[in-house]
Structures are given as C-alpha cells and as structure tokens.
C-alpha cells in the first residue's frame, strides 16, 4: 500500500477507508459501490489551497460532479471549472458562487452561453465564433460578460496522448499566434469584457517543468495583451497535477507546482506592472485518492489467464480501457494476505477491453470476495455509462465513523426513464 494514502488501512484482515471497514460497506450497501472519504477530500483541497494561498482554486467538476462532493468542496472555499451546462447547473446547486465559476468548453451551444450569461459566470472562450455569439447574446440580454480566452500554449507534457490538451494539434483553445488578434477583437465587441487568460496543458502530469514552460508562455502573452491596453485581472493556468496511482510512482506535490510556477507568475506580473489573480483548476489531485470502487467477485475462471469476473466494468470505471490506466487493486476481505497468484480482474461488459487490472499478484480469490479499486474518486463515476443495460451503482461518503449515501443505486426504471414507445407500436 503506498504510504501516501494515509486514509486507507488494514484492520482485522479487511481494508478500511477513513476508518470504515470496506467489507461491511459492501455487505450493507451492495456492490459495485463507490466510496469517498470526506476527510481525505477536504485534506487534499486544503493541502493544495495552502500551497497556493494567494490563488483561487477552482475544482474541475468533470472529475467528480456528485452534488455532495461539490458541496463539501464549496464549504472549503473552492470555485469550479465547469465544462457543460450540466456541470454549471450542479455547481450552482452545490452553492458555488457564480463569481468563482469559469465556464470552459471547446464547443459550447448558444443555450450554454446564455446560461452562463444568466448565471453571471465568466466564460473561457475557445474560438472567435463563440466570442461573437457570446457578444450577440450578451447584447440582446443587456449584459456584459467577463471572458478569458482558452489559449493553446503549445506545450508538450509527458502524459497519455489522450489527456494532453495543450499540444499545437489539440482541439482546445486559440492557437498561440492568434491570441493577440482575438483579444483585440474582444476589446471592441459589445457585451464582452476581456478580463482573463486561461490554459490547461493536460492531465496526470508527473513532471512540473511543462507547467513552468506554459506559465512563461502565458505571461509572455499577458505582457503583450497588457500593451494592447487590456487590463487582465486573472491568469488561469488550469489543472493537471498527477497523482501516484502505483506504489512505485512518485508524483510532484502542490508545493512543487508552486515552486515551479509562482516565481514566474509573480515576477512577470511585477515586471509588467499588474497584479492579476492566479487561478488553478485541479481535479484529480483533489478527488482522485479520496475515492475507491468496491466490486464483488462473481466468478474465477482459469483459462489463458486467471480471470476474476467482478461486477464493475468499464461502465463504471473506463480509465483502464480508455487510457490503459493503472489502478491498484486490493482484495478487501484478504487485505493482509500475501499474494500467491497472478490474476486478470475483468468486468462484466461485452467488450474484450473490459479489463480493470492486468497481471496482478494477489491472494487467492474466490467468488464472494470483494475487490477494492483504489484512486477512483476522479474520472470514475463521472465518466460512467449504462452500457449493456447496467444500472449505475450507489455512492457513499464516509466521515469519522459515519456513512451517508450520496447517490442512490439506479433501478431498471432509470434505464428506460426517457425512452418513448410510439403509440402505433403498442397496438
Ligand atoms: N481544467 C480543464 C480545462 C480541464 O480540461 C481539466 C481536465 C482540468 C482542469 C482538470 O485536470 P486534472 O487536474 O484533473 O488533471 N478523463 C481523464 C482526464 C481528462 C481530463 C480532462 N480535463 C482521466 O481519467 O485521466
């Protein structure tokens, strides 16, 4: 067990999270089951926020937009990076103040832009088309919208290509060379108030130097934009700090990120003669290790591999299938037993790629055992689906000995809740 996860332990042979026995959780609430440790979530947020005491921390809602989770983070003072109308809806409902929300997205609908205008949140504009639509909608509503541009800084972090977002060929943001022209146009458009600049270079980044490179390139732009006579009040450098999914991995801390970007941000701001706010948008760092997924073993089959068929698959955790992501797994009811065999932990979905964990040395596994998949608090449930007609599982929150259900298990009715059979087919 990596020592960084102080909230995950073993007691009486069983895995615990936040002091609660995961095997009892599985018995009481059924599997699959997402479990979040509230204290760990709060600690992660506080650790990040204290490393950046002069910055605003906007939690990336896409990582986990459960209402209770967002409410906890709101109570810690978090703002939100939202990427859709739905995420905006939930963030506002969770009590995150509109002046701490940035509406991001590379292909927003007019409806989403109108929603941002009505809610009074800032918008990170991703294209000139979007800017012009926003100007028209704001003018029609008699409002002025504070905007940033999402900039593509053309920086290459060492991460999975599917989660690198700031490469020159990425779909996100305004091309680096086009940024000044975009600000010039924004400054002239009615209903638009260009007040910020935004980038996000990618996710699960384990070397902080690309963040420094991005910060330099962004501050170069800030200098040039300021010369245009535009007063930038915030610089948002996005999220992306990685976490150690495997015991042997080392990940930078928020303090390492501070050391890398803060001197650049502060010195360059001083030299330019401005004092913008720094905004950061961590998702994974805050929620990732606070959550686990408990999944029950249905069957063990000895074939080309020792296949362990569990009740959660890529419907509930798509990261291994989508990014070949590694998640540590523990047999929750045998957490103190030595590994004896090599197993392939596979989900119940009709896809060959539905493999949660490959080639893992684990204690002997039998039907009825409970497998815990660690570090699933970010991009776990939030990327889930109902593929194969599987209902989504419940989620619980543990906090100092107590357990609360924070999302009820779906039922069959949810599968067809929005389906309509035309009357002529019922005759
Ligand atoms: N800000 C923006 C604009 C983003 O697009 C993202 C993530 C973040 C912040 C938060 O990044 P984080 O701190 O969580 O790395 N589904 C993938 C990750 C996709 C991330 C998309 N954008 C995964 O499961 O690894």
Tab-separated table of C-alpha atoms and ligand atoms in Angstrom:
chain	number	residue	atom	x	y	z
A	1	UNK	CA	0.000	0.000	0.000
A	2	UNK	CA	1.615	3.322	-0.951
A	3	UNK	CA	2.335	5.278	2.192
A	4	UNK	CA	0.817	8.412	0.669
A	5	UNK	CA	-2.687	7.005	1.246
A	6	UNK	CA	-2.947	7.503	4.992
A	7	UNK	CA	-6.748	7.127	4.892
A	8	UNK	CA	-6.563	3.563	3.546
A	9	UNK	CA	-5.526	0.897	6.028
A	10	UNK	CA	-5.998	-2.706	7.070
A	11	UNK	CA	-7.826	-3.758	10.195
A	12	UNK	CA	-8.902	-7.274	11.197
A	13	UNK	CA	-7.830	-8.606	7.764
A	14	UNK	CA	-10.045	-6.106	5.939
A	15	UNK	CA	-9.325	-2.951	4.013
A	16	UNK	CA	-10.606	0.239	5.628
A	17	UNK	CA	-11.186	3.712	4.256
A	18	UNK	CA	-11.484	6.614	6.640
A	19	UNK	CA	-11.558	4.040	9.449
A	20	UNK	CA	-14.595	2.205	7.984
A	21	UNK	CA	-14.454	-1.478	7.066
A	22	UNK	CA	-14.938	-1.765	3.302
A	23	UNK	CA	-16.205	-5.360	3.538
A	24	UNK	CA	-19.042	-4.226	5.827
A	25	UNK	CA	-19.787	-1.387	3.398
A	26	UNK	CA	-20.029	-3.891	0.557
A	27	UNK	CA	-22.359	-6.089	2.627
A	28	UNK	CA	-24.588	-3.258	3.721
A	29	UNK	CA	-24.843	-1.239	0.512
A	30	UNK	CA	-24.104	-3.927	-2.081
A	31	UNK	CA	-21.546	-3.894	-4.851
A	32	UNK	CA	-20.489	-2.235	-7.024
A	33	UNK	CA	-20.143	0.728	-4.685
A	34	UNK	CA	-18.201	3.971	-4.936
A	35	UNK	CA	-16.907	5.151	-1.567
A	36	UNK	CA	-15.459	8.593	-0.839
A	37	UNK	CA	-13.617	9.614	2.307
A	38	UNK	CA	-14.774	13.123	3.174
A	39	UNK	CA	-11.799	13.906	5.389
A	40	UNK	CA	-9.335	12.917	2.677
A	41	UNK	CA	-11.182	15.049	0.120
A	42	UNK	CA	-11.055	18.049	2.447
A	43	UNK	CA	-7.386	17.446	3.304
A	44	UNK	CA	-6.450	17.225	-0.366
A	45	UNK	CA	-8.203	20.504	-1.067
A	46	UNK	CA	-6.584	22.201	1.941
A	47	UNK	CA	-3.129	20.907	1.018
A	48	UNK	CA	-3.492	22.295	-2.482
A	49	UNK	CA	-5.014	25.577	-1.319
A	50	UNK	CA	-2.327	26.161	1.302
A	51	UNK	CA	0.404	25.666	-1.293
A	52	UNK	CA	-1.273	28.440	-3.293
A	53	UNK	CA	-2.507	30.687	-0.520
A	54	UNK	CA	-2.835	33.706	-2.831
A	55	UNK	CA	-4.580	31.862	-5.644
A	56	UNK	CA	-8.174	30.833	-6.272
A	57	UNK	CA	-8.725	27.095	-6.560
A	58	UNK	CA	-11.455	26.073	-8.982
A	59	UNK	CA	-12.201	22.370	-8.673
A	60	UNK	CA	-12.545	20.716	-12.102
A	61	UNK	CA	-16.118	19.480	-11.783
A	62	UNK	CA	-15.634	16.956	-14.602
A	63	UNK	CA	-13.513	14.869	-12.240
A	64	UNK	CA	-16.449	14.328	-9.897
A	65	UNK	CA	-19.662	16.324	-10.043
A	66	UNK	CA	-21.585	14.491	-7.371
A	67	UNK	CA	-23.692	17.120	-5.605
A	68	UNK	CA	-22.496	16.201	-2.102
A	69	UNK	CA	-18.850	16.199	-3.203
A	70	UNK	CA	-19.212	19.650	-4.763
A	71	UNK	CA	-20.994	20.857	-1.648
A	72	UNK	CA	-18.078	19.715	0.530
A	73	UNK	CA	-15.614	21.497	-1.735
A	74	UNK	CA	-17.793	24.615	-1.804
A	75	UNK	CA	-17.655	24.640	2.008
A	76	UNK	CA	-13.845	24.572	1.740
A	77	UNK	CA	-13.940	27.679	-0.453
A	78	UNK	CA	-13.495	26.017	-3.831
A	79	UNK	CA	-14.683	27.589	-7.029
A	80	UNK	CA	-15.397	25.443	-10.087
A	81	UNK	CA	-14.208	24.866	-13.612
A	82	UNK	CA	-17.338	23.682	-15.430
A	83	UNK	CA	-17.347	22.245	-18.926
A	84	UNK	CA	-21.048	21.981	-19.730
A	85	UNK	CA	-24.492	23.299	-18.881
A	86	UNK	CA	-25.000	20.249	-16.626
A	87	UNK	CA	-21.822	20.855	-14.656
A	88	UNK	CA	-22.785	24.525	-14.293
A	89	UNK	CA	-26.222	23.510	-13.054
A	90	UNK	CA	-24.799	21.161	-10.421
A	91	UNK	CA	-22.040	23.580	-9.326
A	92	UNK	CA	-24.561	26.362	-8.716
A	93	UNK	CA	-26.881	23.970	-6.914
A	94	UNK	CA	-23.972	22.906	-4.690
A	95	UNK	CA	-23.632	26.507	-3.595
A	96	UNK	CA	-20.527	27.527	-5.508
A	97	UNK	CA	-20.764	31.240	-6.021
A	98	UNK	CA	-21.094	32.367	-9.681
A	99	UNK	CA	-18.151	34.718	-9.272
A	100	UNK	CA	-15.963	31.661	-8.579
A	101	UNK	CA	-17.040	29.695	-11.648
A	102	UNK	CA	-15.352	29.619	-15.047
A	103	UNK	CA	-17.375	28.104	-17.903
A	104	UNK	CA	-14.936	26.230	-20.133
A	105	UNK	CA	-15.580	24.156	-23.236
A	106	UNK	CA	-14.448	23.912	-26.823
A	107	UNK	CA	-17.887	23.570	-28.411
A	108	UNK	CA	-20.498	25.349	-26.353
A	109	UNK	CA	-24.069	25.700	-27.551
A	110	UNK	CA	-25.891	29.029	-27.657
A	111	UNK	CA	-28.023	27.638	-24.839
A	112	UNK	CA	-24.929	27.055	-22.699
A	113	UNK	CA	-23.601	30.550	-23.414
A	114	UNK	CA	-26.970	32.046	-22.493
A	115	UNK	CA	-26.990	30.023	-19.284
A	116	UNK	CA	-23.532	31.405	-18.420
A	117	UNK	CA	-24.739	34.957	-19.103
A	118	UNK	CA	-27.874	34.486	-16.993
A	119	UNK	CA	-25.912	32.932	-14.123
A	120	UNK	CA	-23.310	35.718	-14.243
A	121	UNK	CA	-20.332	33.394	-14.522
A	122	UNK	CA	-17.191	34.091	-16.536
A	123	UNK	CA	-16.638	32.303	-19.805
A	124	UNK	CA	-13.411	30.945	-21.221
A	125	UNK	CA	-13.971	31.446	-24.945
A	126	UNK	CA	-12.469	28.790	-27.166
A	127	UNK	CA	-12.967	30.308	-30.620
A	128	UNK	CA	-13.812	33.556	-32.377
A	129	UNK	CA	-17.172	32.151	-33.447
A	130	UNK	CA	-18.003	31.519	-29.846
A	131	UNK	CA	-16.850	35.017	-28.897
A	132	UNK	CA	-19.124	36.601	-31.495
A	133	UNK	CA	-22.121	34.515	-30.451
A	134	UNK	CA	-21.450	35.440	-26.845
A	135	UNK	CA	-21.295	39.129	-27.780
A	136	UNK	CA	-24.630	38.909	-29.609
A	137	UNK	CA	-26.357	37.022	-26.795
A	138	UNK	CA	-24.952	39.319	-24.107
A	139	UNK	CA	-26.032	42.413	-26.016
A	140	UNK	CA	-29.538	41.013	-26.531
A	141	UNK	CA	-29.715	40.335	-22.787
A	142	UNK	CA	-28.374	43.799	-21.948
A	143	UNK	CA	-25.440	42.274	-20.135
A	144	UNK	CA	-21.659	42.365	-20.274
A	145	UNK	CA	-19.807	39.074	-19.910
A	146	UNK	CA	-16.355	38.803	-18.406
A	147	UNK	CA	-14.295	36.494	-20.557
A	148	UNK	CA	-10.931	34.835	-20.861
A	149	UNK	CA	-9.608	33.056	-23.903
A	150	UNK	CA	-8.556	29.448	-23.628
A	151	UNK	CA	-5.069	29.574	-25.089
A	152	UNK	CA	-3.312	26.642	-26.631
A	153	UNK	CA	0.217	27.221	-25.299
A	154	UNK	CA	1.742	24.500	-27.489
A	155	UNK	CA	3.469	22.778	-24.588
A	156	UNK	CA	4.033	19.054	-24.541
A	157	UNK	CA	3.633	17.348	-21.147
A	158	UNK	CA	4.758	13.762	-20.739
A	159	UNK	CA	1.371	12.114	-20.288
A	160	UNK	CA	-1.012	9.831	-22.172
A	161	UNK	CA	-1.756	11.457	-25.584
A	162	UNK	CA	-5.488	11.227	-24.894
A	163	UNK	CA	-5.142	13.528	-21.901
A	164	UNK	CA	-2.578	16.023	-23.244
A	165	UNK	CA	-4.570	19.099	-24.198
A	166	UNK	CA	-2.049	21.836	-24.914
A	167	UNK	CA	-0.250	20.382	-27.938
A	168	UNK	CA	-0.312	22.503	-31.102
A	169	UNK	CA	-2.652	19.986	-32.794
A	170	UNK	CA	-5.080	19.829	-29.870
A	171	UNK	CA	-8.733	20.756	-30.390
A	172	UNK	CA	-8.674	23.040	-27.351
A	173	UNK	CA	-8.060	26.756	-27.310
A	174	UNK	CA	-6.971	29.601	-29.544
A	175	UNK	CA	-3.713	28.987	-31.402
A	176	UNK	CA	-0.819	30.738	-29.699
A	177	UNK	CA	-0.153	33.074	-32.620
A	178	UNK	CA	-3.805	34.084	-32.936
A	179	UNK	CA	-4.264	35.116	-29.330
A	180	UNK	CA	-3.468	38.841	-29.639
A	181	UNK	CA	-5.858	39.299	-32.549
A	182	UNK	CA	-8.551	37.543	-30.515
A	183	UNK	CA	-8.090	39.955	-27.583
A	184	UNK	CA	-8.126	42.955	-29.938
A	185	UNK	CA	-11.435	41.791	-31.367
A	186	UNK	CA	-12.843	41.034	-27.912
A	187	UNK	CA	-11.949	44.508	-26.686
A	188	UNK	CA	-14.050	46.042	-29.447
A	189	UNK	CA	-17.088	43.784	-29.237
A	190	UNK	CA	-20.197	44.956	-27.386
A	191	UNK	CA	-21.182	42.946	-24.331
A	192	UNK	CA	-17.698	41.490	-23.935
A	193	UNK	CA	-15.186	42.358	-21.239
A	194	UNK	CA	-11.860	40.538	-21.693
A	195	UNK	CA	-10.503	40.197	-18.161
A	196	UNK	CA	-8.577	36.947	-18.078
A	197	UNK	CA	-6.482	34.372	-19.841
A	198	UNK	CA	-6.682	30.613	-19.469
A	199	UNK	CA	-4.830	27.448	-20.420
A	200	UNK	CA	-4.775	23.800	-19.404
A	201	UNK	CA	-1.944	21.698	-20.779
A	202	UNK	CA	-3.116	18.215	-19.826
A	203	UNK	CA	-3.818	15.805	-17.028
A	204	UNK	CA	-1.930	13.309	-14.828
A	205	UNK	CA	1.307	15.277	-15.319
A	206	UNK	CA	4.135	13.950	-13.152
A	207	UNK	CA	6.906	16.379	-14.062
A	208	UNK	CA	6.205	20.003	-13.202
A	209	UNK	CA	8.540	21.561	-15.757
A	210	UNK	CA	5.899	21.784	-18.556
A	211	UNK	CA	3.787	23.852	-16.141
A	212	UNK	CA	6.702	26.288	-15.872
A	213	UNK	CA	7.033	26.395	-19.633
A	214	UNK	CA	3.313	27.071	-20.003
A	215	UNK	CA	3.448	29.771	-17.311
A	216	UNK	CA	6.281	31.541	-19.160
A	217	UNK	CA	4.429	31.408	-22.451
A	218	UNK	CA	1.215	32.624	-20.857
A	219	UNK	CA	2.995	35.525	-19.144
A	220	UNK	CA	4.571	36.463	-22.496
A	221	UNK	CA	1.025	36.796	-23.779
A	222	UNK	CA	-0.128	38.672	-20.684
A	223	UNK	CA	2.610	41.232	-21.336
A	224	UNK	CA	1.568	41.720	-24.944
A	225	UNK	CA	-2.145	41.846	-24.106
A	226	UNK	CA	-1.474	44.457	-21.417
A	227	UNK	CA	0.338	46.549	-24.054
A	228	UNK	CA	-2.860	46.483	-26.088
A	229	UNK	CA	-4.424	48.421	-23.212
A	230	UNK	CA	-6.389	45.438	-21.888
A	231	UNK	CA	-6.410	45.030	-18.133
A	232	UNK	CA	-6.159	41.352	-17.206
A	233	UNK	CA	-7.434	40.601	-13.724
A	234	UNK	CA	-6.822	36.848	-13.748
A	235	UNK	CA	-4.479	34.245	-15.173
A	236	UNK	CA	-5.828	30.680	-15.020
A	237	UNK	CA	-3.170	28.014	-15.537
A	238	UNK	CA	-5.601	25.073	-15.446
A	239	UNK	CA	-5.245	21.732	-13.678
A	240	UNK	CA	-3.237	18.631	-14.434
A	241	UNK	CA	-1.156	17.759	-11.372
A	242	UNK	CA	-0.708	13.974	-11.386
A	243	UNK	CA	-1.090	11.535	-8.513
A	244	UNK	CA	0.824	8.300	-7.706
A	245	UNK	CA	-1.528	5.534	-8.858
A	246	UNK	CA	1.122	2.876	-8.269
A	247	UNK	CA	3.276	2.263	-5.208
A	248	UNK	CA	6.493	2.790	-7.128
A	249	UNK	CA	5.365	6.036	-8.752
A	250	UNK	CA	6.427	9.364	-7.365
A	251	UNK	CA	4.289	12.394	-8.035
A	252	UNK	CA	5.019	16.072	-7.508
A	253	UNK	CA	3.267	17.826	-4.634
A	254	UNK	CA	1.286	21.065	-4.839
A	255	UNK	CA	4.351	22.734	-3.278
A	256	UNK	CA	6.494	21.507	-6.177
A	257	UNK	CA	3.969	23.085	-8.530
A	258	UNK	CA	4.033	26.316	-6.530
A	259	UNK	CA	7.829	26.425	-6.674
A	260	UNK	CA	7.700	25.931	-10.420
A	261	UNK	CA	5.050	28.471	-11.398
A	262	UNK	CA	4.645	31.044	-8.657
A	263	UNK	CA	8.009	32.798	-9.105
A	264	UNK	CA	7.320	33.063	-12.841
A	265	UNK	CA	3.799	34.365	-12.289
A	266	UNK	CA	4.801	36.851	-9.586
A	267	UNK	CA	7.999	38.159	-11.152
A	268	UNK	CA	6.495	38.573	-14.576
A	269	UNK	CA	3.361	40.277	-13.161
A	270	UNK	CA	5.557	42.694	-11.217
A	271	UNK	CA	7.683	43.449	-14.273
A	272	UNK	CA	4.579	44.105	-16.356
A	273	UNK	CA	3.209	46.284	-13.553
A	274	UNK	CA	-0.052	44.412	-12.966
A	275	UNK	CA	-1.399	42.242	-10.166
A	276	UNK	CA	-3.784	39.661	-11.592
A	277	UNK	CA	-5.225	36.778	-9.536
A	278	UNK	CA	-3.819	33.356	-10.184
A	279	UNK	CA	-6.407	30.616	-10.697
A	280	UNK	CA	-5.736	26.864	-10.755
A	281	UNK	CA	-8.156	24.109	-11.709
A	282	UNK	CA	-7.123	20.827	-10.067
A	283	UNK	CA	-9.491	17.881	-10.382
A	284	UNK	CA	-7.646	14.597	-9.946
A	285	UNK	CA	-5.369	15.848	-7.147
A	286	UNK	CA	-8.384	16.812	-5.028
A	287	UNK	CA	-10.739	13.900	-5.637
A	288	UNK	CA	-8.615	11.055	-7.031
A	289	UNK	CA	-7.319	9.221	-3.998
A	290	UNK	CA	-10.308	10.158	-1.826
A	291	UNK	CA	-12.457	7.580	-3.620
A	292	UNK	CA	-12.401	3.824	-4.133
A	293	UNK	CA	-14.633	1.435	-6.054
A	294	UNK	CA	-15.730	-1.775	-4.322
A	295	UNK	CA	-16.621	-4.566	-6.681
A	296	UNK	CA	-17.811	-8.070	-5.882
A	297	UNK	CA	-16.284	-11.229	-7.378
A	298	UNK	CA	-18.824	-13.257	-9.385
A	299	UNK	CA	-16.570	-15.917	-10.803
A	300	UNK	CA	-12.993	-17.107	-11.130
A	301	UNK	CA	-12.029	-18.828	-14.365
A	302	UNK	CA	-8.719	-20.484	-15.109
A	303	UNK	CA	-8.113	-20.101	-18.832
A	304	UNK	CA	-5.329	-18.314	-20.729
A	305	UNK	CA	-5.201	-16.137	-17.646
A	306	UNK	CA	-6.730	-16.436	-14.210
A	307	UNK	CA	-9.781	-14.336	-14.945
A	308	UNK	CA	-11.598	-12.829	-11.992
A	309	UNK	CA	-15.033	-11.674	-13.140
A	310	UNK	CA	-16.235	-8.783	-10.991
A	311	UNK	CA	-19.466	-6.783	-11.034
A	312	UNK	CA	-17.960	-3.411	-12.083
A	313	UNK	CA	-16.560	-2.862	-15.537
A	314	UNK	CA	-15.853	-0.090	-17.977
A	315	UNK	CA	-19.439	1.039	-17.438
A	316	UNK	CA	-18.356	2.327	-14.022
A	317	UNK	CA	-14.625	2.859	-14.474
A	318	UNK	CA	-13.499	3.461	-18.027
A	319	UNK	CA	-9.959	4.656	-17.302
A	320	UNK	CA	-8.154	1.304	-17.725
A	321	UNK	CA	-9.915	0.614	-21.045
A	322	UNK	CA	-9.595	4.161	-22.358
A	323	UNK	CA	-6.072	5.121	-21.293
A	324	UNK	CA	-4.523	1.812	-20.213
A	325	UNK	CA	-4.631	3.453	-16.807
A	326	UNK	CA	-3.215	1.601	-13.823
A	327	UNK	CA	-5.309	1.383	-10.651
A	328	UNK	CA	-4.081	-0.528	-7.649
A	329	UNK	CA	-6.447	-3.322	-6.589
A	330	UNK	CA	-6.723	-4.945	-3.183
A	331	UNK	CA	-8.760	-7.982	-2.154
A	332	UNK	CA	-10.635	-6.098	0.550
A	333	UNK	CA	-11.504	-9.124	2.709
A	334	UNK	CA	-7.962	-10.548	2.440
A	335	UNK	CA	-6.049	-7.308	2.677
A	336	UNK	CA	-3.372	-8.752	4.972
A	337	UNK	CA	-2.783	-11.946	2.977
A	338	UNK	CA	0.285	-12.472	0.861
A	339	UNK	CA	-0.051	-12.574	-2.914
A	340	UNK	CA	0.014	-16.099	-4.303
A	341	UNK	CA	-1.329	-15.933	-7.817
A	342	UNK	CA	-1.448	-13.687	-10.837
A	343	UNK	CA	-4.894	-12.511	-11.824
A	344	UNK	CA	-6.680	-10.545	-14.519
A	345	UNK	CA	-9.538	-8.566	-12.971
A	346	UNK	CA	-12.215	-8.251	-15.635
A	347	UNK	CA	-15.597	-6.531	-15.758
A	348	UNK	CA	-18.964	-7.936	-16.896
A	349	UNK	CA	-19.219	-5.828	-20.056
A	350	UNK	CA	-19.357	-7.386	-23.501
A	351	UNK	CA	-16.057	-5.864	-24.648
A	352	UNK	CA	-12.693	-7.632	-24.752
A	353	UNK	CA	-11.137	-4.422	-23.463
A	354	UNK	CA	-13.196	-4.516	-20.275
A	355	UNK	CA	-10.206	-5.261	-18.058
A	356	UNK	CA	-9.806	-3.374	-14.805
A	357	UNK	CA	-6.395	-4.716	-13.828
A	358	UNK	CA	-3.911	-6.911	-15.663
A	359	UNK	CA	-1.383	-9.390	-14.311
A	360	UNK	CA	-1.772	-8.631	-10.632
A	361	UNK	CA	-0.217	-10.696	-7.894
A	362	UNK	CA	-2.965	-11.124	-5.286
A	363	UNK	CA	-4.041	-13.506	-2.534
A	364	UNK	CA	-6.185	-16.477	-3.710
A	365	UNK	CA	-9.508	-15.092	-4.965
A	366	UNK	CA	-12.890	-16.822	-4.738
A	367	UNK	CA	-16.452	-15.851	-5.664
A	368	UNK	CA	-17.893	-13.632	-2.942
A	369	UNK	CA	-14.644	-11.784	-2.307
A	370	UNK	CA	-14.627	-8.013	-2.575
A	371	UNK	CA	-12.046	-6.236	-4.692
A	372	UNK	CA	-11.268	-2.587	-3.981
A	373	UNK	CA	-10.066	-0.486	-6.906
A	374	UNK	CA	-8.133	2.438	-5.490
A	375	UNK	CA	-7.841	6.087	-6.574
A	376	UNK	CA	-11.136	6.170	-8.409
A	377	UNK	CA	-12.508	9.395	-6.921
A	378	UNK	CA	-11.662	11.377	-10.064
A	379	UNK	CA	-12.955	10.427	-13.529
A	380	UNK	CA	-14.607	7.314	-12.108
A	381	UNK	CA	-18.338	7.710	-11.638
A	382	UNK	CA	-18.261	10.972	-13.612
A	383	UNK	CA	-17.345	9.022	-16.771
A	384	UNK	CA	-19.757	6.154	-16.151
A	385	UNK	CA	-22.418	4.886	-18.535
A	386	UNK	CA	-25.309	2.420	-18.683
A	387	UNK	CA	-23.753	0.317	-21.436
A	388	UNK	CA	-25.106	-3.236	-21.613
A	389	UNK	CA	-28.170	-2.066	-19.715
A	390	UNK	CA	-26.340	-1.938	-16.420
A	391	UNK	CA	-27.703	0.447	-13.836
A	392	UNK	CA	-25.238	2.800	-12.240
A	393	UNK	CA	-24.159	1.871	-8.730
A	394	UNK	CA	-24.620	3.713	-5.451
A	395	UNK	CA	-22.088	6.042	-3.883
A	396	UNK	CA	-21.449	6.506	-0.183
A	397	UNK	CA	-19.476	9.030	1.803
A	398	UNK	CA	-17.607	8.021	4.936
A	399	UNK	CA	-16.810	10.595	7.541
A	400	UNK	CA	-15.406	9.988	11.008
A	401	UNK	CA	-17.171	6.698	11.540
A	402	UNK	CA	-20.406	7.684	9.793
A	403	UNK	CA	-21.661	6.602	6.384
A	404	UNK	CA	-24.037	8.553	4.130
A	405	UNK	CA	-25.466	7.527	0.794
A	406	UNK	CA	-24.634	10.323	-1.651
A	407	UNK	CA	-26.106	8.730	-4.751
A	408	UNK	CA	-28.698	6.007	-4.776
A	409	UNK	CA	-28.268	2.961	-6.954
A	410	UNK	CA	-30.255	3.275	-10.159
A	411	UNK	CA	-33.038	0.815	-10.954
A	412	UNK	CA	-34.422	-0.700	-14.156
A	413	UNK	CA	-36.853	2.193	-14.451
A	414	UNK	CA	-33.883	4.546	-14.826
A	415	UNK	CA	-32.722	2.540	-17.834
A	416	UNK	CA	-35.841	3.399	-19.808
A	417	UNK	CA	-36.958	6.559	-17.999
A	418	UNK	CA	-36.606	8.713	-21.106
A	419	UNK	CA	-37.470	6.103	-23.727
A	420	UNK	CA	-40.748	6.538	-25.552
A	421	UNK	CA	-42.550	3.819	-27.473
A	422	UNK	CA	-44.747	5.441	-30.140
A	423	UNK	CA	-48.403	4.548	-29.622
A	424	UNK	CA	-48.568	2.817	-33.025
A	425	UNK	CA	-46.052	0.236	-31.765
A	426	UNK	CA	-48.241	-0.576	-28.814
A	427	UNK	CA	-51.270	-1.537	-30.911
B	1	LIG	N1	-9.191	22.354	-16.380
B	1	LIG	C1	-9.543	21.970	-17.616
B	1	LIG	C2	-9.900	22.990	-18.593
B	1	LIG	C3	-9.583	20.616	-17.939
B	1	LIG	O1	-9.929	20.256	-19.172
B	1	LIG	C4	-9.244	19.646	-16.964
B	1	LIG	C5	-9.259	18.218	-17.293
B	1	LIG	C6	-8.889	20.093	-15.682
B	1	LIG	C7	-8.869	21.454	-15.428
B	1	LIG	C8	-8.556	19.145	-14.554
B	1	LIG	O2	-7.452	18.370	-14.794
B	1	LIG	P1	-6.848	17.438	-13.621
B	1	LIG	O3	-6.319	18.312	-12.518
B	1	LIG	O4	-7.952	16.581	-13.126
B	1	LIG	O5	-5.785	16.665	-14.286
B	1	LIG	N2	-10.600	11.585	-18.069
B	1	LIG	C9	-9.153	11.698	-17.983
B	1	LIG	C10	-8.716	13.092	-17.660
B	1	LIG	C11	-9.260	14.108	-18.618
B	1	LIG	C12	-9.008	15.471	-18.116
B	1	LIG	C13	-9.756	16.466	-18.897
B	1	LIG	N3	-9.548	17.792	-18.448
B	1	LIG	C14	-8.636	10.674	-16.986
B	1	LIG	O6	-9.434	9.900	-16.448
B	1	LIG	O7	-7.435	10.582	-16.769
